[in-house]
mmCIF file of C-alpha atoms in Angstrom:
data_model
loop_
_atom_site.group_PDB
_atom_site.id
_atom_site.type_symbol
_atom_site.label_atom_id
_atom_site.label_comp_id
_atom_site.label_asym_id
_atom_site.label_seq_id
_atom_site.Cartn_x
_atom_site.Cartn_y
_atom_site.Cartn_z
ATOM 1 C CA MET A 1 8.136 -107.516 69.238
ATOM 2 C CA ARG A 2 11.519 -106.723 67.724
ATOM 3 C CA SER A 3 14.408 -105.517 69.789
ATOM 4 C CA VAL A 4 16.203 -102.323 68.559
ATOM 5 C CA ILE A 5 19.264 -100.811 69.991
ATOM 6 C CA ILE A 6 20.206 -97.300 68.721
ATOM 7 C CA PHE A 7 23.841 -96.367 69.565
ATOM 8 C CA ILE A 8 25.148 -92.765 69.938
ATOM 9 C CA PRO A 9 28.470 -91.672 71.338
ATOM 10 C CA THR A 10 26.969 -89.258 73.825
ATOM 11 C CA LEU A 11 23.797 -87.317 74.577
ATOM 12 C CA ILE A 12 25.358 -83.960 74.193
ATOM 13 C CA THR A 13 23.549 -81.183 72.104
ATOM 14 C CA GLY A 14 23.767 -82.144 68.477
ATOM 15 C CA GLY A 15 21.779 -83.085 65.363
ATOM 16 C CA ALA A 16 22.819 -86.755 65.476
ATOM 17 C CA GLU A 17 21.842 -86.841 69.049
ATOM 18 C CA LYS A 18 18.418 -85.260 68.491
ATOM 19 C CA LEU A 19 17.700 -87.627 65.690
ATOM 20 C CA VAL A 20 18.298 -90.575 68.166
ATOM 21 C CA VAL A 21 16.142 -89.255 70.823
ATOM 22 C CA ASP A 22 13.236 -88.417 68.309
ATOM 23 C CA LEU A 23 13.566 -91.820 66.916
ATOM 24 C CA ALA A 24 13.465 -93.580 70.263
ATOM 25 C CA VAL A 25 10.545 -91.392 71.535
ATOM 26 C CA ASN A 26 8.277 -91.558 68.475
ATOM 27 C CA ILE A 27 9.111 -95.312 67.256
ATOM 28 C CA ASP A 28 5.912 -97.520 67.281
ATOM 29 C CA LYS A 29 6.267 -99.389 70.648
ATOM 30 C CA GLU A 30 3.573 -102.001 69.715
ATOM 31 C CA ILE A 31 6.236 -103.285 67.196
ATOM 32 C CA PHE A 32 9.684 -102.193 68.554
ATOM 33 C CA ASP A 33 11.276 -102.540 71.855
ATOM 34 C CA VAL A 34 13.662 -99.686 71.696
ATOM 35 C CA SER A 35 16.705 -98.756 74.011
ATOM 36 C CA VAL A 36 19.525 -96.230 73.492
ATOM 37 C CA ALA A 37 23.089 -97.179 74.027
ATOM 38 C CA VAL A 38 25.790 -94.550 74.886
ATOM 39 C CA VAL A 39 29.425 -95.512 74.333
ATOM 40 C CA SER A 40 31.361 -92.446 75.475
ATOM 41 C CA GLY A 41 29.204 -91.398 78.377
ATOM 42 C CA THR A 42 25.862 -89.768 78.443
ATOM 43 C CA ILE A 43 27.364 -86.285 79.281
ATOM 44 C CA PRO A 44 31.184 -86.174 78.958
ATOM 45 C CA GLU A 45 33.109 -84.104 81.342
ATOM 46 C CA GLY A 46 33.417 -80.431 80.274
ATOM 47 C CA PHE A 47 29.984 -80.527 78.240
ATOM 48 C CA VAL A 48 26.571 -78.749 79.254
ATOM 49 C CA PRO A 49 23.682 -81.208 79.963
ATOM 50 C CA ASN A 50 20.541 -80.648 77.938
ATOM 51 C CA LYS A 51 17.142 -82.319 78.167
ATOM 52 C CA PHE A 52 17.866 -85.278 75.992
ATOM 53 C CA LEU A 53 18.751 -87.550 78.831
ATOM 54 C CA SER A 54 15.422 -86.474 80.766
ATOM 55 C CA ILE A 55 13.196 -86.784 77.566
ATOM 56 C CA LEU A 56 14.294 -90.378 77.179
ATOM 57 C CA GLU A 57 13.845 -91.134 80.830
ATOM 58 C CA LYS A 58 10.361 -89.420 80.848
ATOM 59 C CA ASN A 59 9.346 -91.508 77.721
ATOM 60 C CA ASN A 60 10.410 -94.773 79.748
ATOM 61 C CA ILE A 61 13.327 -95.495 77.138
ATOM 62 C CA LYS A 62 16.110 -97.655 78.456
ATOM 63 C CA ILE A 63 19.501 -96.195 78.358
ATOM 64 C CA PHE A 64 22.782 -98.139 78.426
ATOM 65 C CA ASN A 65 25.826 -96.158 79.390
ATOM 66 C CA LEU A 66 28.562 -98.489 78.162
ATOM 67 C CA LYS A 67 31.699 -96.242 78.688
ATOM 68 C CA GLY A 68 34.280 -97.958 80.795
ATOM 69 C CA LYS A 69 37.574 -96.890 82.353
ATOM 70 C CA ASN A 70 39.365 -97.594 79.000
ATOM 71 C CA LYS A 71 38.440 -99.054 75.657
ATOM 72 C CA PHE A 72 38.840 -102.615 76.602
ATOM 73 C CA GLU A 73 36.305 -102.149 79.316
ATOM 74 C CA THR A 74 34.010 -100.411 77.083
ATOM 75 C CA ALA A 75 34.094 -103.258 74.717
ATOM 76 C CA LYS A 76 33.441 -105.630 77.569
ATOM 77 C CA ASN A 77 30.401 -103.623 78.408
ATOM 78 C CA ILE A 78 29.163 -103.675 74.773
ATOM 79 C CA ARG A 79 29.643 -107.478 74.515
ATOM 80 C CA LYS A 80 27.526 -107.894 77.688
ATOM 81 C CA LEU A 81 24.884 -105.725 76.107
ATOM 82 C CA PHE A 82 24.821 -107.805 73.012
ATOM 83 C CA ARG A 83 24.901 -111.175 74.980
ATOM 84 C CA LYS A 84 21.932 -109.847 77.201
ATOM 85 C CA LYS A 85 19.708 -108.199 74.676
ATOM 86 C CA ARG A 86 20.449 -110.088 71.549
ATOM 87 C CA PRO A 87 18.840 -107.357 69.353
ATOM 88 C CA ASP A 88 17.146 -107.880 66.338
ATOM 89 C CA ILE A 89 18.068 -104.383 65.154
ATOM 90 C CA ILE A 90 21.023 -102.058 65.679
ATOM 91 C CA HIS A 91 21.064 -98.510 64.448
ATOM 92 C CA THR A 92 24.562 -97.049 64.875
ATOM 93 C CA ASN A 93 25.347 -93.340 64.552
ATOM 94 C CA LEU A 94 28.603 -91.323 64.257
ATOM 95 C CA ASN A 95 31.463 -93.481 65.266
ATOM 96 C CA THR A 96 29.589 -96.127 67.232
ATOM 97 C CA VAL A 97 29.705 -98.468 64.254
ATOM 98 C CA LEU A 98 33.371 -99.036 64.794
ATOM 99 C CA TYR A 99 32.731 -100.125 68.409
ATOM 100 C CA VAL A 100 29.951 -102.518 67.664
ATOM 101 C CA MET A 101 30.406 -103.922 64.317
ATOM 102 C CA LEU A 102 32.058 -107.112 65.488
ATOM 103 C CA PHE A 103 29.800 -107.890 68.143
ATOM 104 C CA ALA A 104 26.870 -107.526 65.663
ATOM 105 C CA ALA A 105 28.505 -110.177 63.497
ATOM 106 C CA ILE A 106 29.458 -112.327 66.550
ATOM 107 C CA TYR A 107 25.745 -112.303 68.100
ATOM 108 C CA ASP A 108 24.105 -112.579 64.663
ATOM 109 C CA THR A 109 22.213 -109.273 64.572
ATOM 110 C CA LYS A 110 19.768 -109.568 61.647
ATOM 111 C CA ILE A 111 19.301 -105.676 60.672
ATOM 112 C CA ARG A 112 22.534 -103.434 60.866
ATOM 113 C CA ILE A 113 22.250 -99.735 59.991
ATOM 114 C CA PHE A 114 24.622 -96.929 60.029
ATOM 115 C CA THR A 115 23.558 -93.248 59.425
ATOM 116 C CA PHE A 116 26.187 -90.893 57.861
ATOM 117 C CA HIS A 117 25.231 -87.514 59.490
ATOM 118 C CA ASN A 118 27.903 -85.644 57.312
ATOM 119 C CA VAL A 119 29.483 -86.185 53.874
ATOM 120 C CA ALA A 120 31.342 -89.374 53.580
ATOM 121 C CA ASN A 121 34.879 -88.178 53.418
ATOM 122 C CA LEU A 122 34.606 -86.719 57.028
ATOM 123 C CA SER A 123 33.773 -90.083 58.345
ATOM 124 C CA GLY A 124 37.679 -90.918 58.359
ATOM 125 C CA TYR A 125 40.727 -91.869 56.655
ATOM 126 C CA GLY A 126 43.490 -94.755 56.710
ATOM 127 C CA LEU A 127 42.530 -97.618 59.054
ATOM 128 C CA LYS A 128 39.276 -95.990 60.020
ATOM 129 C CA LYS A 129 37.987 -95.697 56.456
ATOM 130 C CA GLN A 130 39.067 -99.319 55.883
ATOM 131 C CA LEU A 131 36.840 -100.358 58.919
ATOM 132 C CA TYR A 132 33.946 -98.771 57.617
ATOM 133 C CA LYS A 133 34.366 -100.398 54.308
ATOM 134 C CA LEU A 134 34.561 -103.733 56.187
ATOM 135 C CA ALA A 135 31.298 -102.854 58.088
ATOM 136 C CA PHE A 136 29.442 -102.190 54.404
ATOM 137 C CA LYS A 137 31.053 -104.707 52.275
ATOM 138 C CA ILE A 138 31.575 -107.632 54.772
ATOM 139 C CA LEU A 139 29.554 -107.200 57.776
ATOM 140 C CA ASN A 140 26.313 -106.304 56.089
ATOM 141 C CA PHE A 141 25.760 -102.729 57.538
ATOM 142 C CA THR A 142 23.341 -100.574 55.551
ATOM 143 C CA PRO A 143 24.527 -97.156 55.101
ATOM 144 C CA VAL A 144 21.796 -94.490 55.337
ATOM 145 C CA ALA A 145 22.135 -90.971 53.837
ATOM 146 C CA ILE A 146 20.299 -88.017 55.482
ATOM 147 C CA CYS A 147 20.051 -86.235 52.272
ATOM 148 C CA ASP A 148 20.653 -86.536 48.563
ATOM 149 C CA LEU A 149 24.139 -84.745 48.696
ATOM 150 C CA VAL A 150 25.372 -87.103 51.420
ATOM 151 C CA LYS A 151 23.994 -90.079 49.584
ATOM 152 C CA SER A 152 26.220 -89.147 46.527
ATOM 153 C CA THR A 153 29.346 -88.869 48.467
ATOM 154 C CA ILE A 154 28.717 -92.342 50.189
ATOM 155 C CA SER A 155 28.322 -93.944 46.765
ATOM 156 C CA LYS A 156 31.474 -92.088 45.520
ATOM 157 C CA ASP A 157 33.900 -92.735 48.602
ATOM 158 C CA PHE A 158 32.799 -96.422 49.402
ATOM 159 C CA ASN A 159 32.013 -97.509 45.781
ATOM 160 C CA ILE A 160 28.497 -98.450 46.728
ATOM 161 C CA PRO A 161 25.828 -98.540 44.128
ATOM 162 C CA PHE A 162 23.601 -95.442 44.324
ATOM 163 C CA GLU A 163 20.437 -97.316 44.353
ATOM 164 C CA LYS A 164 21.532 -99.519 47.218
ATOM 165 C CA ILE A 165 21.805 -96.559 49.632
ATOM 166 C CA PRO A 166 18.476 -95.578 51.432
ATOM 167 C CA CYS A 167 18.047 -91.725 51.715
ATOM 168 C CA ILE A 168 16.032 -90.789 54.796
ATOM 169 C CA TYR A 169 16.058 -86.971 55.573
ATOM 170 C CA ASN A 170 16.192 -85.738 59.065
ATOM 171 C CA GLY A 171 12.918 -84.778 60.314
ATOM 172 C CA VAL A 172 11.843 -81.742 62.571
ATOM 173 C CA ASP A 173 8.994 -81.812 64.870
ATOM 174 C CA THR A 174 6.633 -79.306 63.314
ATOM 175 C CA LYS A 175 4.185 -79.306 66.265
ATOM 176 C CA ALA A 176 6.973 -78.170 68.687
ATOM 177 C CA PHE A 177 8.681 -75.849 66.105
ATOM 178 C CA TYR A 178 5.965 -73.701 64.417
ATOM 179 C CA PRO A 179 5.652 -70.002 63.480
ATOM 180 C CA LYS A 180 4.188 -67.318 65.517
ATOM 181 C CA ILE A 181 2.780 -64.014 64.173
ATOM 182 C CA ARG A 182 5.644 -61.639 63.435
ATOM 183 C CA SER A 183 5.492 -57.862 63.170
ATOM 184 C CA PHE A 184 6.874 -56.590 59.930
ATOM 185 C CA GLU A 185 6.638 -53.016 61.009
ATOM 186 C CA LYS A 186 9.894 -50.909 61.227
ATOM 187 C CA ARG A 187 11.757 -52.033 64.163
ATOM 188 C CA THR A 188 15.059 -53.771 65.203
ATOM 189 C CA VAL A 189 15.530 -56.764 62.848
ATOM 190 C CA GLN A 190 16.531 -59.760 64.785
ATOM 191 C CA LEU A 191 18.988 -62.287 63.382
ATOM 192 C CA ILE A 192 19.675 -65.717 65.147
ATOM 193 C CA SER A 193 21.997 -68.686 64.614
ATOM 194 C CA THR A 194 22.132 -71.945 66.648
ATOM 195 C CA GLY A 195 24.971 -74.399 66.956
ATOM 196 C CA ILE A 196 27.898 -75.790 68.749
ATOM 197 C CA LEU A 197 30.730 -73.069 69.098
ATOM 198 C CA TYR A 198 33.385 -75.137 67.016
ATOM 199 C CA HIS A 199 35.453 -74.185 64.378
ATOM 200 C CA ILE A 200 33.508 -76.010 61.629
ATOM 201 C CA LYS A 201 30.400 -73.990 62.487
ATOM 202 C CA ASN A 202 32.565 -70.894 61.764
ATOM 203 C CA HIS A 203 30.895 -68.390 63.829
ATOM 204 C CA LYS A 204 33.717 -66.074 63.487
ATOM 205 C CA LEU A 205 32.694 -65.426 59.807
ATOM 206 C CA LEU A 206 29.084 -64.746 61.030
ATOM 207 C CA ILE A 207 30.258 -61.967 63.527
ATOM 208 C CA ASP A 208 32.540 -60.456 60.859
ATOM 209 C CA ALA A 209 29.500 -60.340 58.341
ATOM 210 C CA PHE A 210 27.295 -58.938 61.012
ATOM 211 C CA ALA A 211 29.836 -56.097 61.750
ATOM 212 C CA LYS A 212 30.010 -55.096 58.109
ATOM 213 C CA VAL A 213 26.075 -55.064 57.955
ATOM 214 C CA GLU A 214 25.795 -53.075 61.098
ATOM 215 C CA LEU A 215 27.853 -50.247 59.719
ATOM 216 C CA ARG A 216 24.881 -49.773 57.203
ATOM 217 C CA HIS A 217 21.960 -50.996 59.366
ATOM 218 C CA THR A 218 22.475 -49.979 63.009
ATOM 219 C CA ASP A 219 19.126 -51.095 64.128
ATOM 220 C CA ILE A 220 19.778 -54.963 63.896
ATOM 221 C CA HIS A 221 20.532 -57.688 66.585
ATOM 222 C CA LEU A 222 21.974 -61.234 66.583
ATOM 223 C CA ASN A 223 21.405 -64.107 69.010
ATOM 224 C CA ILE A 224 23.669 -66.847 68.979
ATOM 225 C CA LEU A 225 22.460 -70.153 70.796
ATOM 226 C CA GLY A 226 25.100 -72.556 71.654
ATOM 227 C CA ASP A 227 28.198 -73.192 73.622
ATOM 228 C CA GLY A 228 31.601 -74.739 73.101
ATOM 229 C CA GLU A 229 35.285 -74.254 73.120
ATOM 230 C CA LEU A 230 35.499 -71.260 71.055
ATOM 231 C CA ARG A 231 32.921 -69.150 73.156
ATOM 232 C CA GLU A 232 35.566 -66.844 74.858
ATOM 233 C CA GLU A 233 37.339 -66.283 71.571
ATOM 234 C CA LEU A 234 34.061 -65.109 69.929
ATOM 235 C CA GLU A 235 33.235 -63.071 72.934
ATOM 236 C CA ARG A 236 36.610 -61.279 72.476
ATOM 237 C CA GLN A 237 35.831 -60.844 68.918
ATOM 238 C CA ILE A 238 32.628 -59.339 69.546
ATOM 239 C CA THR A 239 34.159 -56.876 72.069
ATOM 240 C CA GLU A 240 36.754 -55.924 69.589
ATOM 241 C CA TYR A 241 34.142 -54.869 67.244
ATOM 242 C CA GLY A 242 32.365 -52.817 70.096
ATOM 243 C CA LEU A 243 29.072 -54.851 69.445
ATOM 244 C CA GLU A 244 28.460 -56.231 73.020
ATOM 245 C CA ASP A 245 24.955 -54.637 72.915
ATOM 246 C CA LYS A 246 24.125 -55.915 69.389
ATOM 247 C CA ILE A 247 25.458 -59.608 69.606
ATOM 248 C CA ASN A 248 24.511 -61.964 72.441
ATOM 249 C CA ILE A 249 25.942 -65.521 72.856
ATOM 250 C CA LEU A 250 23.206 -67.141 74.872
ATOM 251 C CA GLY A 251 24.579 -70.471 75.422
ATOM 252 C CA ILE A 252 22.772 -73.774 75.456
ATOM 253 C CA THR A 253 18.953 -73.409 75.834
ATOM 254 C CA ASP A 254 15.808 -75.617 76.043
ATOM 255 C CA ASP A 255 13.760 -72.917 74.413
ATOM 256 C CA VAL A 256 15.114 -72.844 71.062
ATOM 257 C CA ALA A 257 11.740 -72.514 69.483
ATOM 258 C CA TYR A 258 10.938 -69.436 71.675
ATOM 259 C CA TYR A 259 14.109 -67.747 70.358
ATOM 260 C CA LEU A 260 13.481 -68.666 66.761
ATOM 261 C CA ASN A 261 10.164 -66.976 67.042
ATOM 262 C CA LEU A 262 11.679 -63.834 68.220
ATOM 263 C CA ALA A 263 13.918 -63.734 65.151
ATOM 264 C CA ASP A 264 13.282 -62.326 61.581
ATOM 265 C CA ILE A 265 16.187 -64.201 59.862
ATOM 266 C CA TYR A 266 18.113 -67.345 60.532
ATOM 267 C CA VAL A 267 21.935 -67.404 59.547
ATOM 268 C CA MET A 268 24.151 -70.559 59.332
ATOM 269 C CA SER A 269 27.933 -69.951 58.509
ATOM 270 C CA SER A 270 29.271 -73.248 58.798
ATOM 271 C CA ASN A 271 32.312 -74.556 56.702
ATOM 272 C CA SER A 272 30.606 -78.172 56.601
ATOM 273 C CA GLU A 273 27.389 -79.809 57.377
ATOM 274 C CA GLY A 274 25.267 -82.929 57.034
ATOM 275 C CA LEU A 275 21.558 -81.974 57.062
ATOM 276 C CA PRO A 276 21.473 -79.646 59.973
ATOM 277 C CA LEU A 277 18.370 -79.887 62.116
ATOM 278 C CA SER A 278 19.169 -76.529 63.476
ATOM 279 C CA VAL A 279 18.183 -75.266 59.901
ATOM 280 C CA LEU A 280 15.065 -77.465 59.795
ATOM 281 C CA GLU A 281 13.846 -75.971 63.138
ATOM 282 C CA ALA A 282 14.379 -72.441 61.970
ATOM 283 C CA MET A 283 12.391 -73.373 58.663
ATOM 284 C CA ALA A 284 9.655 -74.970 60.801
ATOM 285 C CA CYS A 285 9.358 -71.770 62.660
ATOM 286 C CA GLY A 286 8.858 -69.805 59.447
ATOM 287 C CA LEU A 287 12.179 -68.218 59.125
ATOM 288 C CA PRO A 288 14.072 -67.205 55.867
ATOM 289 C CA ILE A 289 17.752 -68.919 55.826
ATOM 290 C CA ILE A 290 20.820 -67.410 54.884
ATOM 291 C CA THR A 291 23.429 -70.234 54.717
ATOM 292 C CA THR A 292 26.850 -71.115 53.466
ATOM 293 C CA GLU A 293 26.932 -73.927 50.770
ATOM 294 C CA ALA A 294 27.707 -76.299 53.519
ATOM 295 C CA GLY A 295 26.948 -80.026 52.685
ATOM 296 C CA GLY A 296 23.446 -81.277 52.570
ATOM 297 C CA VAL A 297 21.836 -77.752 53.506
ATOM 298 C CA VAL A 298 21.529 -77.128 49.782
ATOM 299 C CA ASP A 299 18.978 -79.922 49.669
ATOM 300 C CA ILE A 300 16.632 -77.885 51.852
ATOM 301 C CA VAL A 301 17.366 -74.381 51.230
ATOM 302 C CA LYS A 302 16.651 -73.250 47.695
ATOM 303 C CA ASN A 303 18.489 -70.098 46.697
ATOM 304 C CA GLY A 304 15.902 -67.257 46.033
ATOM 305 C CA GLU A 305 12.995 -69.418 47.136
ATOM 306 C CA ASN A 306 13.271 -69.945 51.256
ATOM 307 C CA GLY A 307 16.742 -68.413 51.477
ATOM 308 C CA PHE A 308 20.093 -67.431 50.130
ATOM 309 C CA ILE A 309 23.063 -69.645 49.720
ATOM 310 C CA THR A 310 26.529 -68.078 50.008
ATOM 311 C CA PRO A 311 29.913 -69.561 49.313
ATOM 312 C CA VAL A 312 31.603 -70.880 52.308
ATOM 313 C CA GLY A 313 33.994 -68.524 54.149
ATOM 314 C CA ASP A 314 32.754 -65.575 51.984
ATOM 315 C CA VAL A 315 32.168 -62.558 54.294
ATOM 316 C CA GLU A 316 30.978 -60.380 51.491
ATOM 317 C CA SER A 317 28.506 -62.670 50.109
ATOM 318 C CA LEU A 318 27.149 -63.615 53.569
ATOM 319 C CA SER A 319 26.856 -59.764 54.474
ATOM 320 C CA ARG A 320 25.203 -59.011 51.256
ATOM 321 C CA ALA A 321 22.473 -61.625 51.868
ATOM 322 C CA MET A 322 21.883 -60.336 55.455
ATOM 323 C CA ILE A 323 21.239 -56.814 53.922
ATOM 324 C CA GLU A 324 18.901 -57.852 51.359
ATOM 325 C CA LEU A 325 16.808 -59.577 53.810
ATOM 326 C CA ILE A 326 16.998 -56.863 56.332
ATOM 327 C CA GLU A 327 15.895 -54.284 53.778
ATOM 328 C CA ASN A 328 12.973 -56.408 52.247
ATOM 329 C CA ASP A 329 10.383 -57.551 54.839
ATOM 330 C CA LYS A 330 7.976 -58.675 52.042
ATOM 331 C CA LEU A 331 10.861 -61.200 50.843
ATOM 332 C CA ARG A 332 11.468 -62.267 54.390
ATOM 333 C CA LYS A 333 7.771 -63.158 54.679
ATOM 334 C CA ALA A 334 7.703 -65.118 51.516
ATOM 335 C CA MET A 335 10.762 -67.007 51.938
ATOM 336 C CA GLY A 336 9.393 -67.867 55.697
ATOM 337 C CA THR A 337 6.275 -69.081 54.236
ATOM 338 C CA ALA A 338 8.326 -71.407 51.765
ATOM 339 C CA SER A 339 10.516 -72.452 54.622
ATOM 340 C CA ARG A 340 7.450 -73.670 56.760
ATOM 341 C CA LYS A 341 6.106 -75.604 53.662
ATOM 342 C CA LYS A 342 9.347 -77.322 53.047
ATOM 343 C CA ALA A 343 9.568 -78.273 56.826
ATOM 344 C CA ILE A 344 6.190 -79.880 56.869
ATOM 345 C CA GLU A 345 7.181 -82.115 54.217
ATOM 346 C CA LEU A 346 10.166 -83.300 56.470
ATOM 347 C CA ASP A 347 8.160 -83.795 59.728
ATOM 348 C CA ILE A 348 9.741 -86.064 62.068
ATOM 349 C CA LEU A 349 7.080 -88.620 61.808
ATOM 350 C CA ASN A 350 7.718 -89.113 58.277
ATOM 351 C CA CYS A 351 11.517 -89.699 59.143
ATOM 352 C CA VAL A 352 10.473 -92.372 61.746
ATOM 353 C CA GLY A 353 8.117 -94.023 59.572
ATOM 354 C CA LYS A 354 10.826 -94.630 57.062
ATOM 355 C CA TYR A 355 13.340 -95.824 59.614
ATOM 356 C CA GLN A 356 10.735 -98.162 60.902
ATOM 357 C CA LYS A 357 10.532 -99.430 57.293
ATOM 358 C CA LEU A 358 14.146 -100.149 57.197
ATOM 359 C CA TYR A 359 14.064 -101.841 60.522
ATOM 360 C CA MET A 360 11.474 -104.065 58.935
ATOM 361 C CA ASN A 361 13.792 -104.875 56.125
ATOM 362 C CA GLU A 362 11.608 -103.477 53.491
ATOM 363 C CA LYS A 363 12.630 -102.737 49.991
ATOM 364 C CA LEU A 364 15.298 -100.094 49.789
ATOM 365 C CA ASP A 365 13.612 -98.763 46.584
ATOM 366 C CA ASP A 366 10.633 -97.620 48.822
ATOM 367 C CA LEU A 367 12.879 -95.484 51.080
ATOM 368 C CA ASN A 368 14.798 -93.324 48.542
ATOM 369 C CA GLU A 369 13.634 -89.712 48.365
#
């Protein structure tokens, strides 16, 4: 049996964290002995807990909390883990490669993987970027892209041949996220958005666009699922528009699929993304997608087929797309059907299967989408 350690900074709500949990739970336990290592604390102070930790525990996945009182102590904990486990495979996510790269070399870990969860130029600059180059060029870490667009940025930013970069699309559990019957009779049209309330998600743009649309269509409603540092600011913005009865920020919930199935339209207003699992979940629930042209979302949302793509930061384009879907229930239904079809192609088990091939060091050509 091959020992696998999947590294992640924390277990807060996020797409990278969700992928790690899904991989750990669904990996073939007859082949792989998998554990999850957290380098910055499972749930850092100030963050709201979710089900990720309990899901791992329920599935008997060993969790190593490596956070120390300082970086030196954290490094000692990482060294102890490598010395104890002697993993055959390590799979790093987000910035954890910077913590473990030297230990992987010292303890001669055979398979070393790093998944890019966003476009490559957001991974860091200066010394940090040089360390990533060291990981890929000298320390034999394989960079993995989560979609075609991210793959092209890795190749460009790190001067790695395109064909040497495996591309494994994020996956969604299409059994947990699936469409329920929606009524298309005249009624309040429900919009929904999910994501951490940070600047990069640009919920301010979403609220501005909704306010413009509401002037024309008063019978609409928006649920925002998520929490974060901008919550109070966004609540003030909603109050200033007088839309307290039209827009609800519901915080973090474990019932995302339930709320998606109450909705008619999914909207994402981000400035930047990798391949957002939140959009995949909405697609799996049969929703048409309105999104900004942010990162890899363009690889799963096809303009005019399963949704509309608008320029980043463009309130007019975003509001027009919302109006078009609000006014056309047949188009909503057709786009929702197309979304579900695409989501099935990207089921989580397909994603896990490809990572398992990578863990077995199979040919990279077999892994490219």
